[in-house]
PDB file of C-alpha atoms and ligand atoms in Angstrom:
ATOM      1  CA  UNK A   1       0.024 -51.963  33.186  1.00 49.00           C
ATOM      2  CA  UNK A   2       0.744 -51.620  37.307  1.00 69.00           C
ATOM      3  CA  UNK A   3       4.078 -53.349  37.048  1.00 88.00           C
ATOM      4  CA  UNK A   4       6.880 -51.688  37.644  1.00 95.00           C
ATOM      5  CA  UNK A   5       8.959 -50.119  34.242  1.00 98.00           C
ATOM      6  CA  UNK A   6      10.751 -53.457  32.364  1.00 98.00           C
ATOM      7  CA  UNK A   7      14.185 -52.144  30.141  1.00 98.00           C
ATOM      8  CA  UNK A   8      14.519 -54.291  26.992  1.00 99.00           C
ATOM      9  CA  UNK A   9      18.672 -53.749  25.826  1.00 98.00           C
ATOM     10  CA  UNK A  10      18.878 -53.487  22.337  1.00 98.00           C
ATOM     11  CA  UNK A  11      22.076 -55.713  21.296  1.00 98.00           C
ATOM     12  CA  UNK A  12      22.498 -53.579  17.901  1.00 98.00           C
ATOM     13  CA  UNK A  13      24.272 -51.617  20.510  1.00 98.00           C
ATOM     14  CA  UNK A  14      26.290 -54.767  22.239  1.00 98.00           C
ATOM     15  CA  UNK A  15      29.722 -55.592  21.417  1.00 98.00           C
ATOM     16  CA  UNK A  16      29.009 -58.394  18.867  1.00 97.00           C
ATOM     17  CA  UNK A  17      32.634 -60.024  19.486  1.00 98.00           C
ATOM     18  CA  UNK A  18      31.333 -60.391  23.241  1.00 98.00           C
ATOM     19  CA  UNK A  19      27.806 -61.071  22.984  1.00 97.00           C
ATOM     20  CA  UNK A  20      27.237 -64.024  25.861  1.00 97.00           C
ATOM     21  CA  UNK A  21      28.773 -61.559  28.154  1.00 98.00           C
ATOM     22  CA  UNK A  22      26.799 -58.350  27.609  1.00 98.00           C
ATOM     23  CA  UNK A  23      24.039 -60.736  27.239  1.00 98.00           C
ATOM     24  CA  UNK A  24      24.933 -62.267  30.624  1.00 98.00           C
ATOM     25  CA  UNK A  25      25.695 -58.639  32.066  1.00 98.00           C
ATOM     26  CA  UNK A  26      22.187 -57.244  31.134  1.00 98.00           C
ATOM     27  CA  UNK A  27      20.495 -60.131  32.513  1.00 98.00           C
ATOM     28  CA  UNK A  28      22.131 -59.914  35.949  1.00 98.00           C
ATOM     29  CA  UNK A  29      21.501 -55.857  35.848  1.00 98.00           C
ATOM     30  CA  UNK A  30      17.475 -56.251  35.741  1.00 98.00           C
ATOM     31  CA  UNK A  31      16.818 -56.685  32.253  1.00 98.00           C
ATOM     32  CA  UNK A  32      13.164 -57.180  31.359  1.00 98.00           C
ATOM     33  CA  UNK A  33      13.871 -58.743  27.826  1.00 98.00           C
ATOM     34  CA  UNK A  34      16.664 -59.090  25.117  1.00 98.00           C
ATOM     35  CA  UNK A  35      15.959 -56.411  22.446  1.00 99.00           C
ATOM     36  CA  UNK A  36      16.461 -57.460  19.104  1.00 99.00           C
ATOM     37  CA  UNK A  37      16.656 -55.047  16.076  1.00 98.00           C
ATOM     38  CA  UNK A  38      16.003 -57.085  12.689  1.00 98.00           C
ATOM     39  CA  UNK A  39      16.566 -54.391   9.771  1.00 98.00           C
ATOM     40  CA  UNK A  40      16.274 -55.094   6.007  1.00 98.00           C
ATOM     41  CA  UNK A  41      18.013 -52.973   4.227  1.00 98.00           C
ATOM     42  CA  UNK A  42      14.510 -52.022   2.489  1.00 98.00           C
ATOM     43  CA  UNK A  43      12.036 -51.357   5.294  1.00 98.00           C
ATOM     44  CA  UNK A  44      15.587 -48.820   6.895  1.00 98.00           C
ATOM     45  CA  UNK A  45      18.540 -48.241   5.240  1.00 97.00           C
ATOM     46  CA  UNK A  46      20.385 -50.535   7.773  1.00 98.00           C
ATOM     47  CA  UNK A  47      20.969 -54.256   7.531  1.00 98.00           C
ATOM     48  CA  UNK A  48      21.358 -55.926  10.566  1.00 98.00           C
ATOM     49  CA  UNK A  49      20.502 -59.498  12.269  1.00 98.00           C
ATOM     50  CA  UNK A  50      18.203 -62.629  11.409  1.00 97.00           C
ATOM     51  CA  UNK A  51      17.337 -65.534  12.323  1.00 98.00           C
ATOM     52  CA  UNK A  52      20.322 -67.236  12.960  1.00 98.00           C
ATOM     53  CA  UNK A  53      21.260 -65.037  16.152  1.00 98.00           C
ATOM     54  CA  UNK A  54      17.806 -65.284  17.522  1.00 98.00           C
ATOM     55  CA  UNK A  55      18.270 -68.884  17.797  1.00 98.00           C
ATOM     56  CA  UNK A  56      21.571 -68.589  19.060  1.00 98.00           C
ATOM     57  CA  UNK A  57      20.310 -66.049  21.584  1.00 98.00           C
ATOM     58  CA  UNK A  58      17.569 -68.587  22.485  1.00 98.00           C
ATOM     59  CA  UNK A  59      19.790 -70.826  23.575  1.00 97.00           C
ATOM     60  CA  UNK A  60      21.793 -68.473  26.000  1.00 97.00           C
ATOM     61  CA  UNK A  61      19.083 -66.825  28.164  1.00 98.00           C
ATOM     62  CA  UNK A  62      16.478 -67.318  29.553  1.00 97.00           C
ATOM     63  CA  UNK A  63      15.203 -63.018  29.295  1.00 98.00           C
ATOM     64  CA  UNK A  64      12.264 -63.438  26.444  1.00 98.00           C
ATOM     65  CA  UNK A  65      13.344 -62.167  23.611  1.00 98.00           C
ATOM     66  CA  UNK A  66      11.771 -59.406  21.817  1.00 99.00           C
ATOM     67  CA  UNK A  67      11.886 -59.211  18.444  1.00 99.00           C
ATOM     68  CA  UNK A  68      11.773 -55.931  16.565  1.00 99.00           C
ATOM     69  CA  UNK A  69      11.226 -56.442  13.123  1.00 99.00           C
ATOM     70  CA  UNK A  70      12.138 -53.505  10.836  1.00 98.00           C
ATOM     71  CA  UNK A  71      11.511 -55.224   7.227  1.00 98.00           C
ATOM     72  CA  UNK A  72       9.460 -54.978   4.315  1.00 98.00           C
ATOM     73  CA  UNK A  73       7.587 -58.654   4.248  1.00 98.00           C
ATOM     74  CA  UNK A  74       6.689 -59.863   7.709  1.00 98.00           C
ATOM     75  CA  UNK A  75       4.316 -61.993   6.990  1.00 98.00           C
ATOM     76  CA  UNK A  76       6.887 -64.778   4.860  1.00 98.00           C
ATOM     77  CA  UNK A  77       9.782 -64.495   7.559  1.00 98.00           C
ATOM     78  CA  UNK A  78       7.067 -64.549  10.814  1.00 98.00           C
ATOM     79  CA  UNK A  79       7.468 -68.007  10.847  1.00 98.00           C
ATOM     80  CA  UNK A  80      11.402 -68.345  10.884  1.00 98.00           C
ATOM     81  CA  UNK A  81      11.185 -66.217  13.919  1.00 98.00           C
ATOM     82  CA  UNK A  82       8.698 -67.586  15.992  1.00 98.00           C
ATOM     83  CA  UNK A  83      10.448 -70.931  15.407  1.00 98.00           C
ATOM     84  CA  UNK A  84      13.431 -69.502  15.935  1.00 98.00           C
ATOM     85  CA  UNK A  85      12.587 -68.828  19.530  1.00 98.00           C
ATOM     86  CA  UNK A  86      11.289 -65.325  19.444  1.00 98.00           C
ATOM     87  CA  UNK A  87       8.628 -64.613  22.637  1.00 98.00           C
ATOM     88  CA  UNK A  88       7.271 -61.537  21.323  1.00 98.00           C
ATOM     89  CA  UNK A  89       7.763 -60.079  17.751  1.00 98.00           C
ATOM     90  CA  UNK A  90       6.887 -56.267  16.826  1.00 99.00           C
ATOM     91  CA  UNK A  91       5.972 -56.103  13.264  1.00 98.00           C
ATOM     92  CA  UNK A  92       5.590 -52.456  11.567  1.00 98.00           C
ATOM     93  CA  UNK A  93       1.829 -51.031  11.089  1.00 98.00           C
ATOM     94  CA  UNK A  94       3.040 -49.327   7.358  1.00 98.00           C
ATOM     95  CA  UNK A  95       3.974 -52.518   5.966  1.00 98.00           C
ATOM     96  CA  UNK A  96       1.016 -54.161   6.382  1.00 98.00           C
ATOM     97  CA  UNK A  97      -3.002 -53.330   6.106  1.00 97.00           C
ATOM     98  CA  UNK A  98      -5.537 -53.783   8.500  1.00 97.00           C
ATOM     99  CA  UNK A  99      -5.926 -57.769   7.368  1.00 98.00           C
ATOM    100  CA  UNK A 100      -1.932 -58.346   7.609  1.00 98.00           C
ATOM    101  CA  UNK A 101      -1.738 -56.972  10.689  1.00 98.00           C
ATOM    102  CA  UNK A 102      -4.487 -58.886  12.060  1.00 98.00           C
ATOM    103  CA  UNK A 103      -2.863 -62.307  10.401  1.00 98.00           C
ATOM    104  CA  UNK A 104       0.383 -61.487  11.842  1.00 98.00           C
ATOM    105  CA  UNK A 105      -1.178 -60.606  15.034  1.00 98.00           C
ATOM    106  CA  UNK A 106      -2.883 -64.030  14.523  1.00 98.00           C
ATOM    107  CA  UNK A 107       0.291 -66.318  13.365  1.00 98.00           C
ATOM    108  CA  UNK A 108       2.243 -65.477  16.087  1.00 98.00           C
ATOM    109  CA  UNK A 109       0.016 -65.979  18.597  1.00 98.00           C
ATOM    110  CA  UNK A 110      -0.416 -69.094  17.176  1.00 98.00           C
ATOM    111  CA  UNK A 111       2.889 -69.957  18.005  1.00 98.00           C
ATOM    112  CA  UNK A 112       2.370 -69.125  21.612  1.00 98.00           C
ATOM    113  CA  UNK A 113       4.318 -66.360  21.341  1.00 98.00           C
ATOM    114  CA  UNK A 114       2.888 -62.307  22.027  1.00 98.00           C
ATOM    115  CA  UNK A 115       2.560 -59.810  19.348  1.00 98.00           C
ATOM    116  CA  UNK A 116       3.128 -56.255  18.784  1.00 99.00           C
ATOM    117  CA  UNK A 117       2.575 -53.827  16.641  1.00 98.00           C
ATOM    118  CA  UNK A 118       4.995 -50.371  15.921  1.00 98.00           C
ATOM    119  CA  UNK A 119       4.378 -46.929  15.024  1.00 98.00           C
ATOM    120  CA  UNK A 120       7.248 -45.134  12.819  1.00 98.00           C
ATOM    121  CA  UNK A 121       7.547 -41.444  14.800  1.00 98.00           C
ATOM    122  CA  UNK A 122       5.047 -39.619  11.955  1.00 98.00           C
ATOM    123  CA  UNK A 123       2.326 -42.596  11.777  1.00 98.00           C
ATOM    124  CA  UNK A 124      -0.963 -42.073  13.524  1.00 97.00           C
ATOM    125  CA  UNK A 125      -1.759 -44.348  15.909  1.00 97.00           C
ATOM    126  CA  UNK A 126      -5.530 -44.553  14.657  1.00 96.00           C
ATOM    127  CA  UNK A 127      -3.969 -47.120  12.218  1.00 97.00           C
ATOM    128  CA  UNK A 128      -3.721 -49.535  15.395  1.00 98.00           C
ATOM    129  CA  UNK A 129      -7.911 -49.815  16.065  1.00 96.00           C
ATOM    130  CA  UNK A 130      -8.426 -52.429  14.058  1.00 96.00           C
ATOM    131  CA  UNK A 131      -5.806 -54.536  16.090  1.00 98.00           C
ATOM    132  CA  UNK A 132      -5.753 -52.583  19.711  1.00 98.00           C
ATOM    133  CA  UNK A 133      -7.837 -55.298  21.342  1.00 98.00           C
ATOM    134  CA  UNK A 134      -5.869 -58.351  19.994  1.00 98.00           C
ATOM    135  CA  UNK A 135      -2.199 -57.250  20.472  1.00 98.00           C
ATOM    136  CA  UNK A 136       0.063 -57.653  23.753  1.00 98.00           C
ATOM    137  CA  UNK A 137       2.009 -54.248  23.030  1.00 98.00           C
ATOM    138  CA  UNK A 138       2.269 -51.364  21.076  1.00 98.00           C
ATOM    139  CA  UNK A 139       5.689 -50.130  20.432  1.00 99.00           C
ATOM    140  CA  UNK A 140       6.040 -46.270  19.776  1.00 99.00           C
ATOM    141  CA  UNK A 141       9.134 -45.378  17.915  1.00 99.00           C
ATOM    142  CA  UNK A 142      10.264 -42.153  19.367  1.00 99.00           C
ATOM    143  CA  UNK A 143      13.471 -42.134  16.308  1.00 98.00           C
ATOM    144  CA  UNK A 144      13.243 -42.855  12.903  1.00 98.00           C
ATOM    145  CA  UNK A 145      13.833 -46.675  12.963  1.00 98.00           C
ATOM    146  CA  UNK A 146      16.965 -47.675  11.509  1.00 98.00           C
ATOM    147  CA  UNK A 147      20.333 -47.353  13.616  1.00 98.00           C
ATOM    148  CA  UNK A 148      21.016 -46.961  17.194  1.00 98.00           C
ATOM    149  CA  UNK A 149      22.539 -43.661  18.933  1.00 98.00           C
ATOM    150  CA  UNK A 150      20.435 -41.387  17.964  1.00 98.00           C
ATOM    151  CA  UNK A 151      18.298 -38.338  19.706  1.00 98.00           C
ATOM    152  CA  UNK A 152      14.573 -38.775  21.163  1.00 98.00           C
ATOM    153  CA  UNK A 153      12.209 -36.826  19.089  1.00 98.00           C
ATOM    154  CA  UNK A 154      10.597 -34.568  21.406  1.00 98.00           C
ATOM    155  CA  UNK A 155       7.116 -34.595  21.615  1.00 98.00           C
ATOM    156  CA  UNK A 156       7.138 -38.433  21.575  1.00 98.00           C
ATOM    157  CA  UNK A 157       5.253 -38.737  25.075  1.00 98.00           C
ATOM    158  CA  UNK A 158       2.576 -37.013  23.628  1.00 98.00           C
ATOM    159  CA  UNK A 159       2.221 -40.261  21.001  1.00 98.00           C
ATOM    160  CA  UNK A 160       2.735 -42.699  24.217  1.00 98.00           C
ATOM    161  CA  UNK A 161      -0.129 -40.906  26.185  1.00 98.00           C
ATOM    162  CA  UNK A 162      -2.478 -40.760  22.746  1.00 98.00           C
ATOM    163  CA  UNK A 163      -1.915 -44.466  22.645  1.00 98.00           C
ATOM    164  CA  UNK A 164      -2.264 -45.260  26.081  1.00 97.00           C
ATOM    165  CA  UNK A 165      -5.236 -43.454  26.050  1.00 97.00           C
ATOM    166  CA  UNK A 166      -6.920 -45.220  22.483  1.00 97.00           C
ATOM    167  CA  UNK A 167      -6.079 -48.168  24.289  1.00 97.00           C
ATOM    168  CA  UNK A 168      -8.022 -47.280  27.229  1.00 96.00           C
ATOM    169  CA  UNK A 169     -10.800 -46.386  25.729  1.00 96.00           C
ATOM    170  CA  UNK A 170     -11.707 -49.364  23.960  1.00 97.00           C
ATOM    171  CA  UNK A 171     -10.698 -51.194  27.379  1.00 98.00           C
ATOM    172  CA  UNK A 172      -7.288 -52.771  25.986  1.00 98.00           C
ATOM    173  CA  UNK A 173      -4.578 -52.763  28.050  1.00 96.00           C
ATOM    174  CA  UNK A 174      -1.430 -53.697  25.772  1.00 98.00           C
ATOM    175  CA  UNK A 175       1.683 -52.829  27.034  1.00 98.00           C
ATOM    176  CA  UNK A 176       3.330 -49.540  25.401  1.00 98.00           C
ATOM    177  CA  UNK A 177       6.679 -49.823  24.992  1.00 98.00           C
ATOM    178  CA  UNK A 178       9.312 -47.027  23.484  1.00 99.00           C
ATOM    179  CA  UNK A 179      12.214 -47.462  21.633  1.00 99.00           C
ATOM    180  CA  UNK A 180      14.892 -44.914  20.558  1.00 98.00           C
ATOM    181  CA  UNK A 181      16.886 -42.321  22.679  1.00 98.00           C
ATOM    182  CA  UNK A 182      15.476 -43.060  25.929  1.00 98.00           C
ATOM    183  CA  UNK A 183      18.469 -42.902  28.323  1.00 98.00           C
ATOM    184  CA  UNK A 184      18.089 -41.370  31.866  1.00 97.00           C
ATOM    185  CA  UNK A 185      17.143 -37.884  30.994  1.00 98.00           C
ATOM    186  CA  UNK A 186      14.081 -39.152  28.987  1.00 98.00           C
ATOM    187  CA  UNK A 187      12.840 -42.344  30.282  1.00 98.00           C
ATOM    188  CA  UNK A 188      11.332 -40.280  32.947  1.00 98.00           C
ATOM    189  CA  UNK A 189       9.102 -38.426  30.316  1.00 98.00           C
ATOM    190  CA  UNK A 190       8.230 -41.578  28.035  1.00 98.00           C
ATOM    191  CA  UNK A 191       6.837 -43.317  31.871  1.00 98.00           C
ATOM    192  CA  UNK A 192       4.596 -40.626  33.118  1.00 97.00           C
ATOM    193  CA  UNK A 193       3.331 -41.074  29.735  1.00 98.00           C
ATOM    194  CA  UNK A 194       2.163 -44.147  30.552  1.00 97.00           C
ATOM    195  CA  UNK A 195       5.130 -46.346  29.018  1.00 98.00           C
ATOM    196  CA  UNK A 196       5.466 -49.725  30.564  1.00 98.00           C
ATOM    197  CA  UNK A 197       8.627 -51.143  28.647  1.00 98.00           C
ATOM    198  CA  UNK A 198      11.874 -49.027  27.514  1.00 98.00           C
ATOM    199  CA  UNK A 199      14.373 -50.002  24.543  1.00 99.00           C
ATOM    200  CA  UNK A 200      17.500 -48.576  25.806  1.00 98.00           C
ATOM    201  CA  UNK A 201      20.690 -49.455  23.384  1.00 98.00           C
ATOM    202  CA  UNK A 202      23.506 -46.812  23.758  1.00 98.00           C
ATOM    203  CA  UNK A 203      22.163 -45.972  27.252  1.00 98.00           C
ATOM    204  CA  UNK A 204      23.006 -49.352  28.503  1.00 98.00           C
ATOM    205  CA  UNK A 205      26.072 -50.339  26.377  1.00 98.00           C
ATOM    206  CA  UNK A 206      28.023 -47.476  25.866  1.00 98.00           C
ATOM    207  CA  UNK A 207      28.057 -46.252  29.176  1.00 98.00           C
ATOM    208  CA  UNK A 208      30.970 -47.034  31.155  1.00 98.00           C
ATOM    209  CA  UNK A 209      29.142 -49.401  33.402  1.00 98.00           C
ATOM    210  CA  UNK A 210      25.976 -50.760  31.588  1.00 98.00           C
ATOM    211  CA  UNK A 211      24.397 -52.240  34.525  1.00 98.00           C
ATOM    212  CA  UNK A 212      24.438 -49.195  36.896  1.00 98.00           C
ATOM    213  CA  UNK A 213      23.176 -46.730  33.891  1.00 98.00           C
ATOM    214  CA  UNK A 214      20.671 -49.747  33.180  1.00 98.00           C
ATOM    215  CA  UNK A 215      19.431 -49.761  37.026  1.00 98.00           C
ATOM    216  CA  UNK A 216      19.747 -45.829  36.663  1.00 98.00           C
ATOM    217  CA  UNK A 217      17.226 -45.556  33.917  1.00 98.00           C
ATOM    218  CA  UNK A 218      14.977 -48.037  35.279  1.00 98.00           C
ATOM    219  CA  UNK A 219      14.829 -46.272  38.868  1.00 98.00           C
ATOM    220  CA  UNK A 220      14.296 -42.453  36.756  1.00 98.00           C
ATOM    221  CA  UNK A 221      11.408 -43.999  34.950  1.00 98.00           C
ATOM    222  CA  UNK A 222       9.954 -45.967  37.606  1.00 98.00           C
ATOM    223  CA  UNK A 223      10.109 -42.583  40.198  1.00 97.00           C
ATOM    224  CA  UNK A 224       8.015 -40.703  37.000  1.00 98.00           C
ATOM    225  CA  UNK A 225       5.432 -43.576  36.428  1.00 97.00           C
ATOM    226  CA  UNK A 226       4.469 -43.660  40.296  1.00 96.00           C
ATOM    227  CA  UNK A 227       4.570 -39.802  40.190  1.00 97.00           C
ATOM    228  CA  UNK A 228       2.143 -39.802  37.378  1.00 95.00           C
ATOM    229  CA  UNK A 229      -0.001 -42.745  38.692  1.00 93.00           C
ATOM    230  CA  UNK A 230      -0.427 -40.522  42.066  1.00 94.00           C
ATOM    231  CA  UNK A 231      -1.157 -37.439  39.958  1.00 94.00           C
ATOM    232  CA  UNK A 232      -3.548 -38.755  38.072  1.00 87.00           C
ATOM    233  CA  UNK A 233      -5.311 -40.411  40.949  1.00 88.00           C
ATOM    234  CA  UNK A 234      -5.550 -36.804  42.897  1.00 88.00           C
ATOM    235  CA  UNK A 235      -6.827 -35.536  39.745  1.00 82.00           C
TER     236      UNK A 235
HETATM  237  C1  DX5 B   1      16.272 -48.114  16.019  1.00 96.90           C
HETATM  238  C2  DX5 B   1      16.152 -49.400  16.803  1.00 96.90           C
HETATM  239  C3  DX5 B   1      16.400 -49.178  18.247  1.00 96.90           C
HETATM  240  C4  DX5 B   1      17.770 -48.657  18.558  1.00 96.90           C
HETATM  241  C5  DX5 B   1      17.823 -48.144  19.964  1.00 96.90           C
HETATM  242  O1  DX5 B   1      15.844 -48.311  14.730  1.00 96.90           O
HETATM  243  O2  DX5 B   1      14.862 -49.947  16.670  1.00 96.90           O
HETATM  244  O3  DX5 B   1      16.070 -50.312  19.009  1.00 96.90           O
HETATM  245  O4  DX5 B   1      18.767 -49.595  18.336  1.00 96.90           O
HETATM  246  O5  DX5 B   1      19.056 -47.549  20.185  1.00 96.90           O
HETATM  247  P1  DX5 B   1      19.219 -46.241  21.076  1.00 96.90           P
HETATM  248  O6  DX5 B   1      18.617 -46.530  22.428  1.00 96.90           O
HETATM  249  O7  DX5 B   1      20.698 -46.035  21.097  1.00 96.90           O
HETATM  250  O8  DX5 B   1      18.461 -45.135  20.387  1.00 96.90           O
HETATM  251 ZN1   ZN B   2      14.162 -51.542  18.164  1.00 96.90          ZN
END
């Protein structure tokens, strides 16, 4: 929770023909993890990557790689992830009821691996008391899931802070991470919020130089988490 603001690159915005070197480039830049966006076709309208390029991606860092599944039945393909390689995997609270999320929660911290669990932007995040206490971080989707580029929904710091705070008050401490439009001009909002990790895909890749906007980002929200650490202490 004190540590500083970690950006996890999501490679759905990557250049796929040159994947070891973004992968390489994002990893030199400061990169907290390796983003990965598995989509269904069901769960979004988008189909995207599985387990074959998590193992491949095993294989060429050493960044943990976090696992964002967008799909219908988590609970079948858990296990081709986690053996795959995956060192933290977010499954999706509407899929699943209280008792799947606490066995997924459960199977892939079997594996050794951490778990998450993610809020679509309209889902309450009173869905996540039954699991608060058990997971390692609670992502907050601040875009509907399903394809990169797109704008933050505004408001979604209020969700971050609501989280942080249900967190809190059972004494968890899981990270919060946020994922969708966060580039410089909103990371700053989503970490005064209390957000510890950032999902940045067009941000970091389609800027001209990915590893000075990813530094750039990281530096914005890191200057707004202190600033809101301070605040609150004054307070
Ligand atoms: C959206 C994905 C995101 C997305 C982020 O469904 O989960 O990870 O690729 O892309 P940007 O940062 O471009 O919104
Ligand atoms: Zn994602």
């Amino acid at each position: 929770m004190f540590e500083p603001v970690k950006i996890a690159p999501s490679i759905l915005s990557a250049d796929f023909m040159n994947l070891g070197r973004d992968i390489a480039l994002i990893e030199e830049a400061g990169a907290g993890y390796v983003h990965v966006d598995v989509m269904d076709g069901h769960f979004v309208p988008n189909l995207t990557m599985g387990v074959p390029i998590v193992k491949q991606l095993k294989k060429a860092t050493s960044l943990p790689l976090d696992v964002h599944l967008m799909i219908d039945n988590p609970l079948e393909q858990l296990p081709w992830f986690l053996d795959a390689g995956a060192d933290l995997v977010t499954v999706h609270a509407e899929v699943l009821d209280a008792d799947g999320l606490a066995r997924a929660v459960a199977s892939i911290h079997a594996a050794g691996a951490k778990a998450a669990v993610s809020l679509k932007p309209r889902t309450a995040p009173g869905v996540l008391a039954p699991v608060i206490s058990d997971v390692d971080m609670v992502l907050v989707m601040s875009v509907e899931p399903g394809f990169s580029g797109q704008s933050y929904i505004e408001g979604s710091e209020d969700k971050v802070a609501r989280v942080a705070a249900l967190a809190r008050s059972v004494g968890a401490s899981p990270l919060v991470q946020v994922d969708g439009g966060i580039g410089e001009a909103t990371a700053p909002l989503v970490a005064g919020a209390g957000a510890d990790v950032l999902v940045c895909g067009n941000a970091v890749f389609a800027a001209e130089d990915p590893a000075r906007a990813l530094a750039e980002v990281a530096a914005a929200a890191e200057e707004a988490r202190l600033a809101a650490l301070a605040a609150r202490k004054e307070a």
